[in-house]
């Protein structure tokens, strides 16, 4: 933002963090990178019963350039890995990654020639949501954890990522 | 064992049929792979098998012949089903392509080639279908290392 370089670690920056993080954590635009059955629970989380818009994260952007959070939902195989990497690289800062389900987190039970053993082998991950697939409650819990993580960030952190 | 289909195939190709068996109407003929083209065209032209349901393979590694090609046929006219199996030796892993007879064999054969490395003579476009360019080996072979990974992009850490 420019301000942070002028003020550094000071009262002004921490106040600015509060305001910026408050805005960021309640307005996640997410990019759903949905590859497998976890997508059903992901949709369920978006639907009215669980209603992810209560947390301000209901707006999927299907262009990575407009997205804040990359939801990797489902199995990622070696063939797809360069695509995931490219999508991540196209996202603008600030950006976060949520690994949704065991397949994205660790490969799940697909310990074979085709499957990436966790997307953290390809891109950095902020929040892991376990489950096969995770229940919508778990997804909301993961989202709240991401909000808590974002609220502790400083605008100074971003340029070092 | 008094199946009309198996009986017909046995009398028509006495030298080609190695073995036949049937279990509750599930009929299988094991034939020499050299005779596959002849038997298959007979099935299509004379017995009305208009649909190739599946074409796949299996690897029985210590055994020789190592591979087995498995074809499932269906006749929508007569509601018949038939399974053909061909033993394939690893030093001569080449089988005739069924694509000229059933166009649906095209991708099945590409998959078998990709996963097992069995080549198909007369296939119009025998390339890998599932694995990516630069992938080495055939992953469903029993001697493919279980933990071997071939990443397309370098992994982190």
mmCIF file of N, CA and C in Angstrom, chain B residues 14-135:
data_model
loop_
_atom_site.group_PDB
_atom_site.id
_atom_site.type_symbol
_atom_site.label_atom_id
_atom_site.label_comp_id
_atom_site.label_asym_id
_atom_site.label_seq_id
_atom_site.Cartn_x
_atom_site.Cartn_y
_atom_site.Cartn_z
ATOM 1 N N UNK B 14 -11.020 -74.370 -34.395
ATOM 2 C CA UNK B 14 -10.532 -75.417 -33.475
ATOM 3 C C UNK B 14 -9.092 -75.191 -33.023
ATOM 4 N N UNK B 15 -8.264 -74.578 -33.865
ATOM 5 C CA UNK B 15 -6.856 -74.389 -33.490
ATOM 6 C C UNK B 15 -6.645 -73.162 -32.616
ATOM 7 N N UNK B 16 -7.572 -72.210 -32.707
ATOM 8 C CA UNK B 16 -7.360 -70.937 -32.012
ATOM 9 C C UNK B 16 -7.786 -70.990 -30.557
ATOM 10 N N UNK B 17 -8.814 -71.790 -30.256
ATOM 11 C CA UNK B 17 -9.373 -71.767 -28.903
ATOM 12 C C UNK B 17 -8.508 -72.618 -27.978
ATOM 13 N N UNK B 18 -7.981 -71.984 -26.933
ATOM 14 C CA UNK B 18 -7.164 -72.696 -25.961
ATOM 15 C C UNK B 18 -8.031 -73.307 -24.872
ATOM 16 N N UNK B 19 -9.098 -72.595 -24.529
ATOM 17 C CA UNK B 19 -9.900 -73.019 -23.389
ATOM 18 C C UNK B 19 -11.208 -72.251 -23.424
ATOM 19 N N UNK B 20 -12.261 -72.871 -22.947
ATOM 20 C CA UNK B 20 -13.516 -72.122 -22.777
ATOM 21 C C UNK B 20 -14.073 -72.456 -21.409
ATOM 22 N N UNK B 21 -14.750 -71.486 -20.817
ATOM 23 C CA UNK B 21 -15.495 -71.795 -19.611
ATOM 24 C C UNK B 21 -16.690 -70.863 -19.512
ATOM 25 N N UNK B 22 -17.683 -71.321 -18.756
ATOM 26 C CA UNK B 22 -18.902 -70.541 -18.582
ATOM 27 C C UNK B 22 -19.346 -70.698 -17.141
ATOM 28 N N UNK B 23 -19.703 -69.585 -16.528
ATOM 29 C CA UNK B 23 -20.186 -69.626 -15.153
ATOM 30 C C UNK B 23 -21.476 -68.831 -15.097
ATOM 31 N N UNK B 24 -22.583 -69.530 -14.911
ATOM 32 C CA UNK B 24 -23.906 -68.901 -14.834
ATOM 33 C C UNK B 24 -24.136 -67.959 -16.004
ATOM 34 N N UNK B 25 -23.880 -68.472 -17.198
ATOM 35 C CA UNK B 25 -24.148 -67.685 -18.396
ATOM 36 C C UNK B 25 -23.086 -66.667 -18.732
ATOM 37 N N UNK B 26 -22.019 -66.638 -17.966
ATOM 38 C CA UNK B 26 -20.934 -65.688 -18.202
ATOM 39 C C UNK B 26 -19.867 -66.432 -19.000
ATOM 40 N N UNK B 27 -19.882 -66.259 -20.309
ATOM 41 C CA UNK B 27 -19.114 -67.149 -21.177
ATOM 42 C C UNK B 27 -17.788 -66.545 -21.590
ATOM 43 N N UNK B 28 -16.747 -67.339 -21.512
ATOM 44 C CA UNK B 28 -15.406 -66.865 -21.796
ATOM 45 C C UNK B 28 -14.702 -67.846 -22.722
ATOM 46 N N UNK B 29 -14.032 -67.309 -23.726
ATOM 47 C CA UNK B 29 -13.189 -68.123 -24.584
ATOM 48 C C UNK B 29 -11.777 -67.561 -24.534
ATOM 49 N N UNK B 30 -10.818 -68.421 -24.235
ATOM 50 C CA UNK B 30 -9.416 -68.024 -24.253
ATOM 51 C C UNK B 30 -8.850 -68.451 -25.595
ATOM 52 N N UNK B 31 -8.367 -67.481 -26.356
ATOM 53 C CA UNK B 31 -7.905 -67.805 -27.711
ATOM 54 C C UNK B 31 -6.472 -67.323 -27.895
ATOM 55 N N UNK B 32 -5.826 -67.879 -28.918
ATOM 56 C CA UNK B 32 -4.487 -67.398 -29.267
ATOM 57 C C UNK B 32 -4.605 -65.984 -29.815
ATOM 58 N N UNK B 33 -3.605 -65.142 -29.474
ATOM 59 C CA UNK B 33 -3.716 -63.751 -29.909
ATOM 60 C C UNK B 33 -3.583 -63.623 -31.430
ATOM 61 N N UNK B 34 -2.908 -64.603 -32.085
ATOM 62 C CA UNK B 34 -2.784 -64.548 -33.544
ATOM 63 C C UNK B 34 -4.150 -64.686 -34.209
ATOM 64 N N UNK B 35 -5.079 -65.360 -33.517
ATOM 65 C CA UNK B 35 -6.393 -65.606 -34.108
ATOM 66 C C UNK B 35 -7.396 -64.522 -33.754
ATOM 67 N N UNK B 36 -6.967 -63.504 -32.975
ATOM 68 C CA UNK B 36 -7.931 -62.526 -32.470
ATOM 69 C C UNK B 36 -8.665 -61.810 -33.595
ATOM 70 N N UNK B 37 -7.906 -61.396 -34.638
ATOM 71 C CA UNK B 37 -8.543 -60.654 -35.724
ATOM 72 C C UNK B 37 -9.621 -61.493 -36.402
ATOM 73 N N UNK B 38 -9.286 -62.777 -36.666
ATOM 74 C CA UNK B 38 -10.250 -63.647 -37.328
ATOM 75 C C UNK B 38 -11.487 -63.892 -36.485
ATOM 76 N N UNK B 39 -11.279 -64.210 -35.209
ATOM 77 C CA UNK B 39 -12.414 -64.487 -34.322
ATOM 78 C C UNK B 39 -13.268 -63.242 -34.157
ATOM 79 N N UNK B 40 -12.611 -62.087 -33.990
ATOM 80 C CA UNK B 40 -13.366 -60.857 -33.759
ATOM 81 C C UNK B 40 -14.225 -60.499 -34.968
ATOM 82 N N UNK B 41 -13.661 -60.625 -36.160
ATOM 83 C CA UNK B 41 -14.476 -60.269 -37.328
ATOM 84 C C UNK B 41 -15.601 -61.278 -37.537
ATOM 85 N N UNK B 42 -15.346 -62.539 -37.149
ATOM 86 C CA UNK B 42 -16.422 -63.535 -37.202
ATOM 87 C C UNK B 42 -17.542 -63.170 -36.222
ATOM 88 N N UNK B 43 -17.154 -62.747 -35.029
ATOM 89 C CA UNK B 43 -18.147 -62.346 -34.035
ATOM 90 C C UNK B 43 -19.000 -61.204 -34.541
ATOM 91 N N UNK B 44 -18.346 -60.258 -35.192
ATOM 92 C CA UNK B 44 -19.091 -59.089 -35.629
ATOM 93 C C UNK B 44 -19.961 -59.406 -36.844
ATOM 94 N N UNK B 45 -19.370 -60.118 -37.813
ATOM 95 C CA UNK B 45 -20.084 -60.330 -39.074
ATOM 96 C C UNK B 45 -21.154 -61.415 -38.958
ATOM 97 N N UNK B 46 -20.827 -62.513 -38.272
ATOM 98 C CA UNK B 46 -21.727 -63.673 -38.280
ATOM 99 C C UNK B 46 -22.612 -63.757 -37.038
ATOM 100 N N UNK B 47 -22.062 -63.408 -35.868
ATOM 101 C CA UNK B 47 -22.818 -63.627 -34.630
ATOM 102 C C UNK B 47 -23.511 -62.371 -34.109
ATOM 103 N N UNK B 48 -23.339 -61.262 -34.808
ATOM 104 C CA UNK B 48 -24.095 -60.064 -34.457
ATOM 105 C C UNK B 48 -23.582 -59.300 -33.248
ATOM 106 N N UNK B 49 -22.296 -59.473 -32.900
ATOM 107 C CA UNK B 49 -21.745 -58.708 -31.783
ATOM 108 C C UNK B 49 -21.388 -57.309 -32.283
ATOM 109 N N UNK B 50 -22.336 -56.386 -32.098
ATOM 110 C CA UNK B 50 -22.146 -55.048 -32.665
ATOM 111 C C UNK B 50 -21.505 -54.075 -31.688
ATOM 112 N N UNK B 51 -21.268 -54.525 -30.457
ATOM 113 C CA UNK B 51 -20.802 -53.576 -29.436
ATOM 114 C C UNK B 51 -19.618 -54.161 -28.673
ATOM 115 N N UNK B 52 -18.513 -53.441 -28.702
ATOM 116 C CA UNK B 52 -17.362 -53.805 -27.875
ATOM 117 C C UNK B 52 -17.501 -53.049 -26.552
ATOM 118 N N UNK B 53 -17.909 -53.776 -25.512
ATOM 119 C CA UNK B 53 -18.203 -53.101 -24.252
ATOM 120 C C UNK B 53 -16.941 -52.633 -23.557
ATOM 121 N N UNK B 54 -15.946 -53.505 -23.543
ATOM 122 C CA UNK B 54 -14.739 -53.145 -22.812
ATOM 123 C C UNK B 54 -13.562 -53.891 -23.405
ATOM 124 N N UNK B 55 -12.425 -53.244 -23.328
ATOM 125 C CA UNK B 55 -11.186 -53.894 -23.748
ATOM 126 C C UNK B 55 -10.135 -53.476 -22.747
ATOM 127 N N UNK B 56 -9.569 -54.447 -22.061
ATOM 128 C CA UNK B 56 -8.598 -54.108 -21.036
ATOM 129 C C UNK B 56 -7.548 -55.210 -20.969
ATOM 130 N N UNK B 57 -6.691 -55.155 -19.985
ATOM 131 C CA UNK B 57 -5.635 -56.145 -19.876
ATOM 132 C C UNK B 57 -5.346 -56.405 -18.407
ATOM 133 N N UNK B 58 -4.609 -57.482 -18.155
ATOM 134 C CA UNK B 58 -4.184 -57.798 -16.796
ATOM 135 C C UNK B 58 -2.746 -58.260 -16.848
ATOM 136 N N UNK B 59 -2.021 -58.000 -15.770
ATOM 137 C CA UNK B 59 -0.613 -58.383 -15.688
ATOM 138 C C UNK B 59 -0.472 -59.458 -14.613
ATOM 139 N N UNK B 60 -0.058 -60.668 -15.027
ATOM 140 C CA UNK B 60 0.170 -61.761 -14.067
ATOM 141 C C UNK B 60 1.666 -62.017 -14.017
ATOM 142 N N UNK B 61 2.412 -61.110 -13.364
ATOM 143 C CA UNK B 61 3.847 -60.989 -13.597
ATOM 144 C C UNK B 61 4.673 -62.273 -13.566
ATOM 145 N N UNK B 62 4.673 -63.105 -12.530
ATOM 146 C CA UNK B 62 5.631 -64.221 -12.597
ATOM 147 C C UNK B 62 5.281 -65.198 -13.713
ATOM 148 N N UNK B 63 4.054 -65.158 -14.167
ATOM 149 C CA UNK B 63 3.583 -66.123 -15.143
ATOM 150 C C UNK B 63 4.107 -65.783 -16.535
ATOM 151 N N UNK B 64 4.231 -66.786 -17.355
ATOM 152 C CA UNK B 64 4.517 -66.555 -18.767
ATOM 153 C C UNK B 64 3.510 -67.380 -19.555
ATOM 154 N N UNK B 65 2.666 -66.875 -20.371
ATOM 155 C CA UNK B 65 2.516 -65.494 -20.810
ATOM 156 C C UNK B 65 2.133 -64.532 -19.688
ATOM 157 N N UNK B 66 2.821 -63.397 -19.728
ATOM 158 C CA UNK B 66 2.678 -62.454 -18.623
ATOM 159 C C UNK B 66 1.345 -61.713 -18.649
ATOM 160 N N UNK B 67 0.958 -61.214 -19.816
ATOM 161 C CA UNK B 67 -0.253 -60.380 -19.891
ATOM 162 C C UNK B 67 -1.432 -61.190 -20.408
ATOM 163 N N UNK B 68 -2.601 -60.621 -20.167
ATOM 164 C CA UNK B 68 -3.803 -61.193 -20.740
ATOM 165 C C UNK B 68 -4.664 -60.038 -21.231
ATOM 166 N N UNK B 69 -5.019 -60.068 -22.497
ATOM 167 C CA UNK B 69 -5.904 -59.058 -23.054
ATOM 168 C C UNK B 69 -7.334 -59.559 -22.893
ATOM 169 N N UNK B 70 -8.225 -58.704 -22.406
ATOM 170 C CA UNK B 70 -9.600 -59.115 -22.132
ATOM 171 C C UNK B 70 -10.549 -58.222 -22.924
ATOM 172 N N UNK B 71 -11.418 -58.850 -23.735
ATOM 173 C CA UNK B 71 -12.391 -58.089 -24.518
ATOM 174 C C UNK B 71 -13.790 -58.555 -24.135
ATOM 175 N N UNK B 72 -14.675 -57.616 -23.892
ATOM 176 C CA UNK B 72 -16.077 -57.941 -23.614
ATOM 177 C C UNK B 72 -16.928 -57.481 -24.788
ATOM 178 N N UNK B 73 -17.693 -58.413 -25.320
ATOM 179 C CA UNK B 73 -18.546 -58.082 -26.460
ATOM 180 C C UNK B 73 -20.009 -58.213 -26.066
ATOM 181 N N UNK B 74 -20.831 -57.430 -26.747
ATOM 182 C CA UNK B 74 -22.273 -57.511 -26.507
ATOM 183 C C UNK B 74 -22.992 -57.433 -27.842
ATOM 184 N N UNK B 75 -24.032 -58.239 -27.974
ATOM 185 C CA UNK B 75 -24.859 -58.182 -29.172
ATOM 186 C C UNK B 75 -26.207 -57.585 -28.794
ATOM 187 N N UNK B 76 -26.462 -56.393 -29.265
ATOM 188 C CA UNK B 76 -27.738 -55.759 -28.926
ATOM 189 C C UNK B 76 -28.891 -56.433 -29.666
ATOM 190 N N UNK B 77 -28.565 -57.146 -30.733
ATOM 191 C CA UNK B 77 -29.602 -57.827 -31.505
ATOM 192 C C UNK B 77 -30.087 -59.073 -30.764
ATOM 193 N N UNK B 78 -29.150 -59.867 -30.252
ATOM 194 C CA UNK B 78 -29.510 -61.138 -29.615
ATOM 195 C C UNK B 78 -29.450 -61.099 -28.101
ATOM 196 N N UNK B 79 -28.993 -59.991 -27.535
ATOM 197 C CA UNK B 79 -28.764 -59.895 -26.087
ATOM 198 C C UNK B 79 -27.805 -60.992 -25.614
ATOM 199 N N UNK B 80 -26.697 -61.142 -26.359
ATOM 200 C CA UNK B 80 -25.644 -62.078 -25.981
ATOM 201 C C UNK B 80 -24.457 -61.296 -25.454
ATOM 202 N N UNK B 81 -23.772 -61.905 -24.523
ATOM 203 C CA UNK B 81 -22.500 -61.338 -24.077
ATOM 204 C C UNK B 81 -21.421 -62.403 -24.210
ATOM 205 N N UNK B 82 -20.201 -61.968 -24.475
ATOM 206 C CA UNK B 82 -19.097 -62.914 -24.617
ATOM 207 C C UNK B 82 -17.799 -62.225 -24.201
ATOM 208 N N UNK B 83 -16.954 -63.000 -23.533
ATOM 209 C CA UNK B 83 -15.653 -62.469 -23.145
ATOM 210 C C UNK B 83 -14.572 -63.255 -23.890
ATOM 211 N N UNK B 84 -13.669 -62.521 -24.516
ATOM 212 C CA UNK B 84 -12.511 -63.151 -25.169
ATOM 213 C C UNK B 84 -11.261 -62.780 -24.391
ATOM 214 N N UNK B 85 -10.409 -63.765 -24.162
ATOM 215 C CA UNK B 85 -9.136 -63.475 -23.499
ATOM 216 C C UNK B 85 -8.006 -63.981 -24.382
ATOM 217 N N UNK B 86 -6.927 -63.190 -24.457
ATOM 218 C CA UNK B 86 -5.762 -63.601 -25.235
ATOM 219 C C UNK B 86 -4.523 -63.523 -24.348
ATOM 220 N N UNK B 87 -3.832 -64.617 -24.133
ATOM 221 C CA UNK B 87 -2.536 -64.533 -23.449
ATOM 222 C C UNK B 87 -1.527 -63.789 -24.324
ATOM 223 N N UNK B 88 -0.750 -62.905 -23.712
ATOM 224 C CA UNK B 88 0.245 -62.123 -24.451
ATOM 225 C C UNK B 88 1.587 -62.285 -23.739
ATOM 226 N N UNK B 89 2.589 -62.699 -24.492
ATOM 227 C CA UNK B 89 3.925 -62.866 -23.916
ATOM 228 C C UNK B 89 4.631 -61.522 -23.851
ATOM 229 N N UNK B 90 5.453 -61.324 -22.816
ATOM 230 C CA UNK B 90 6.058 -60.001 -22.631
ATOM 231 C C UNK B 90 7.115 -59.709 -23.693
ATOM 232 N N UNK B 91 7.758 -60.755 -24.249
ATOM 233 C CA UNK B 91 8.772 -60.465 -25.269
ATOM 234 C C UNK B 91 8.147 -60.160 -26.623
ATOM 235 N N UNK B 92 6.852 -60.384 -26.763
ATOM 236 C CA UNK B 92 6.164 -60.051 -28.010
ATOM 237 C C UNK B 92 4.805 -59.444 -27.663
ATOM 238 N N UNK B 93 4.856 -58.287 -26.961
ATOM 239 C CA UNK B 93 3.609 -57.684 -26.467
ATOM 240 C C UNK B 93 2.955 -56.843 -27.551
ATOM 241 N N UNK B 94 2.523 -57.506 -28.594
ATOM 242 C CA UNK B 94 1.845 -56.820 -29.690
ATOM 243 C C UNK B 94 0.596 -57.608 -30.060
ATOM 244 N N UNK B 95 -0.511 -56.904 -30.164
ATOM 245 C CA UNK B 95 -1.783 -57.530 -30.502
ATOM 246 C C UNK B 95 -2.387 -56.755 -31.656
ATOM 247 N N UNK B 96 -3.221 -57.437 -32.430
ATOM 248 C CA UNK B 96 -3.859 -56.741 -33.538
ATOM 249 C C UNK B 96 -4.926 -55.790 -32.983
ATOM 250 N N UNK B 97 -5.061 -54.633 -33.632
ATOM 251 C CA UNK B 97 -6.023 -53.638 -33.169
ATOM 252 C C UNK B 97 -7.434 -54.006 -33.610
ATOM 253 N N UNK B 98 -8.405 -53.754 -32.738
ATOM 254 C CA UNK B 98 -9.806 -53.989 -33.085
ATOM 255 C C UNK B 98 -10.500 -52.713 -33.553
ATOM 256 N N UNK B 99 -9.744 -51.624 -33.628
ATOM 257 C CA UNK B 99 -10.350 -50.354 -34.020
ATOM 258 C C UNK B 99 -10.999 -50.381 -35.408
ATOM 259 N N UNK B 100 -10.429 -51.076 -36.400
ATOM 260 C CA UNK B 100 -11.132 -51.131 -37.688
ATOM 261 C C UNK B 100 -12.511 -51.770 -37.597
ATOM 262 N N UNK B 101 -12.708 -52.678 -36.622
ATOM 263 C CA UNK B 101 -14.003 -53.351 -36.498
ATOM 264 C C UNK B 101 -14.976 -52.570 -35.612
ATOM 265 N N UNK B 102 -14.485 -52.149 -34.441
ATOM 266 C CA UNK B 102 -15.307 -51.353 -33.528
ATOM 267 C C UNK B 102 -14.546 -50.058 -33.245
ATOM 268 N N UNK B 103 -15.091 -48.927 -33.650
ATOM 269 C CA UNK B 103 -14.389 -47.663 -33.457
ATOM 270 C C UNK B 103 -14.147 -47.390 -31.979
ATOM 271 N N UNK B 104 -15.015 -47.943 -31.123
ATOM 272 C CA UNK B 104 -14.870 -47.724 -29.685
ATOM 273 C C UNK B 104 -13.613 -48.332 -29.105
ATOM 274 N N UNK B 105 -12.964 -49.211 -29.852
ATOM 275 C CA UNK B 105 -11.735 -49.829 -29.342
ATOM 276 C C UNK B 105 -10.583 -48.833 -29.282
ATOM 277 N N UNK B 106 -10.736 -47.731 -29.999
ATOM 278 C CA UNK B 106 -9.634 -46.781 -30.141
ATOM 279 C C UNK B 106 -9.057 -46.347 -28.796
ATOM 280 N N UNK B 107 -9.891 -45.775 -27.946
ATOM 281 C CA UNK B 107 -9.370 -45.246 -26.679
ATOM 282 C C UNK B 107 -9.063 -46.356 -25.693
ATOM 283 N N UNK B 108 -9.834 -47.474 -25.750
ATOM 284 C CA UNK B 108 -9.513 -48.612 -24.880
ATOM 285 C C UNK B 108 -8.084 -49.087 -25.152
ATOM 286 N N UNK B 109 -7.755 -49.184 -26.423
ATOM 287 C CA UNK B 109 -6.427 -49.689 -26.771
ATOM 288 C C UNK B 109 -5.344 -48.693 -26.385
ATOM 289 N N UNK B 110 -5.667 -47.410 -26.520
ATOM 290 C CA UNK B 110 -4.692 -46.411 -26.069
ATOM 291 C C UNK B 110 -4.469 -46.509 -24.572
ATOM 292 N N UNK B 111 -5.537 -46.787 -23.832
ATOM 293 C CA UNK B 111 -5.402 -46.915 -22.385
ATOM 294 C C UNK B 111 -4.563 -48.146 -22.038
ATOM 295 N N UNK B 112 -4.834 -49.264 -22.712
ATOM 296 C CA UNK B 112 -4.061 -50.479 -22.447
ATOM 297 C C UNK B 112 -2.593 -50.248 -22.798
ATOM 298 N N UNK B 113 -2.354 -49.534 -23.892
ATOM 299 C CA UNK B 113 -0.975 -49.214 -24.257
ATOM 300 C C UNK B 113 -0.324 -48.336 -23.190
ATOM 301 N N UNK B 114 -1.068 -47.353 -22.702
ATOM 302 C CA UNK B 114 -0.544 -46.424 -21.708
ATOM 303 C C UNK B 114 -0.226 -47.146 -20.407
ATOM 304 N N UNK B 115 -1.136 -47.989 -19.945
ATOM 305 C CA UNK B 115 -1.019 -48.590 -18.625
ATOM 306 C C UNK B 115 -0.148 -49.848 -18.626
ATOM 307 N N UNK B 116 -0.168 -50.623 -19.720
ATOM 308 C CA UNK B 116 0.534 -51.910 -19.732
ATOM 309 C C UNK B 116 1.637 -51.991 -20.774
ATOM 310 N N UNK B 117 1.663 -51.096 -21.727
ATOM 311 C CA UNK B 117 2.686 -51.139 -22.752
ATOM 312 C C UNK B 117 2.467 -52.193 -23.813
ATOM 313 N N UNK B 118 1.241 -52.662 -23.953
ATOM 314 C CA UNK B 118 0.936 -53.603 -25.024
ATOM 315 C C UNK B 118 0.653 -52.786 -26.292
ATOM 316 N N UNK B 119 1.314 -53.146 -27.363
ATOM 317 C CA UNK B 119 1.143 -52.380 -28.606
ATOM 318 C C UNK B 119 0.054 -53.015 -29.464
ATOM 319 N N UNK B 120 -0.604 -52.175 -30.269
ATOM 320 C CA UNK B 120 -1.706 -52.647 -31.106
ATOM 321 C C UNK B 120 -1.384 -52.369 -32.560
ATOM 322 N N UNK B 121 -1.248 -53.439 -33.329
ATOM 323 C CA UNK B 121 -0.937 -53.301 -34.749
ATOM 324 C C UNK B 121 -2.169 -52.814 -35.498
ATOM 325 N N UNK B 122 -1.971 -51.775 -36.309
ATOM 326 C CA UNK B 122 -3.074 -51.263 -37.107
ATOM 327 C C UNK B 122 -3.900 -50.216 -36.394
ATOM 328 N N UNK B 123 -3.459 -49.800 -35.201
ATOM 329 C CA UNK B 123 -4.185 -48.729 -34.508
ATOM 330 C C UNK B 123 -3.875 -47.395 -35.190
ATOM 331 N N UNK B 124 -4.886 -46.553 -35.429
ATOM 332 C CA UNK B 124 -4.640 -45.321 -36.181
ATOM 333 C C UNK B 124 -3.805 -44.283 -35.438
ATOM 334 N N UNK B 125 -3.805 -44.298 -34.095
ATOM 335 C CA UNK B 125 -3.156 -43.215 -33.354
ATOM 336 C C UNK B 125 -2.785 -43.716 -31.973
ATOM 337 N N UNK B 126 -1.752 -44.561 -31.901
ATOM 338 C CA UNK B 126 -1.420 -45.206 -30.631
ATOM 339 C C UNK B 126 -0.524 -44.299 -29.798
ATOM 340 N N UNK B 127 -1.172 -43.447 -28.992
ATOM 341 C CA UNK B 127 -0.451 -42.559 -28.072
ATOM 342 C C UNK B 127 -0.946 -42.838 -26.661
ATOM 343 N N UNK B 128 -0.221 -42.287 -25.674
ATOM 344 C CA UNK B 128 -0.722 -42.325 -24.300
ATOM 345 C C UNK B 128 -2.049 -41.565 -24.234
ATOM 346 N N UNK B 129 -2.944 -42.035 -23.351
ATOM 347 C CA UNK B 129 -4.222 -41.323 -23.244
ATOM 348 C C UNK B 129 -4.416 -40.725 -21.870
ATOM 349 N N UNK B 130 -3.888 -41.356 -20.814
ATOM 350 C CA UNK B 130 -4.098 -40.857 -19.452
ATOM 351 C C UNK B 130 -2.864 -40.142 -18.914
ATOM 352 N N UNK B 131 -1.717 -40.777 -19.043
ATOM 353 C CA UNK B 131 -0.512 -40.163 -18.496
ATOM 354 C C UNK B 131 -0.010 -39.092 -19.456
ATOM 355 N N UNK B 132 0.842 -38.208 -18.893
ATOM 356 C CA UNK B 132 1.268 -37.035 -19.635
ATOM 357 C C UNK B 132 2.502 -37.338 -20.476
ATOM 358 N N UNK B 133 2.808 -36.428 -21.387
ATOM 359 C CA UNK B 133 4.019 -36.551 -22.189
ATOM 360 C C UNK B 133 5.235 -36.549 -21.265
ATOM 361 N N UNK B 134 6.178 -37.394 -21.565
ATOM 362 C CA UNK B 134 7.375 -37.467 -20.745
ATOM 363 C C UNK B 134 7.278 -38.479 -19.625
ATOM 364 N N UNK B 135 6.110 -39.074 -19.418
ATOM 365 C CA UNK B 135 5.980 -40.120 -18.404
ATOM 366 C C UNK B 135 6.671 -41.368 -18.917
#
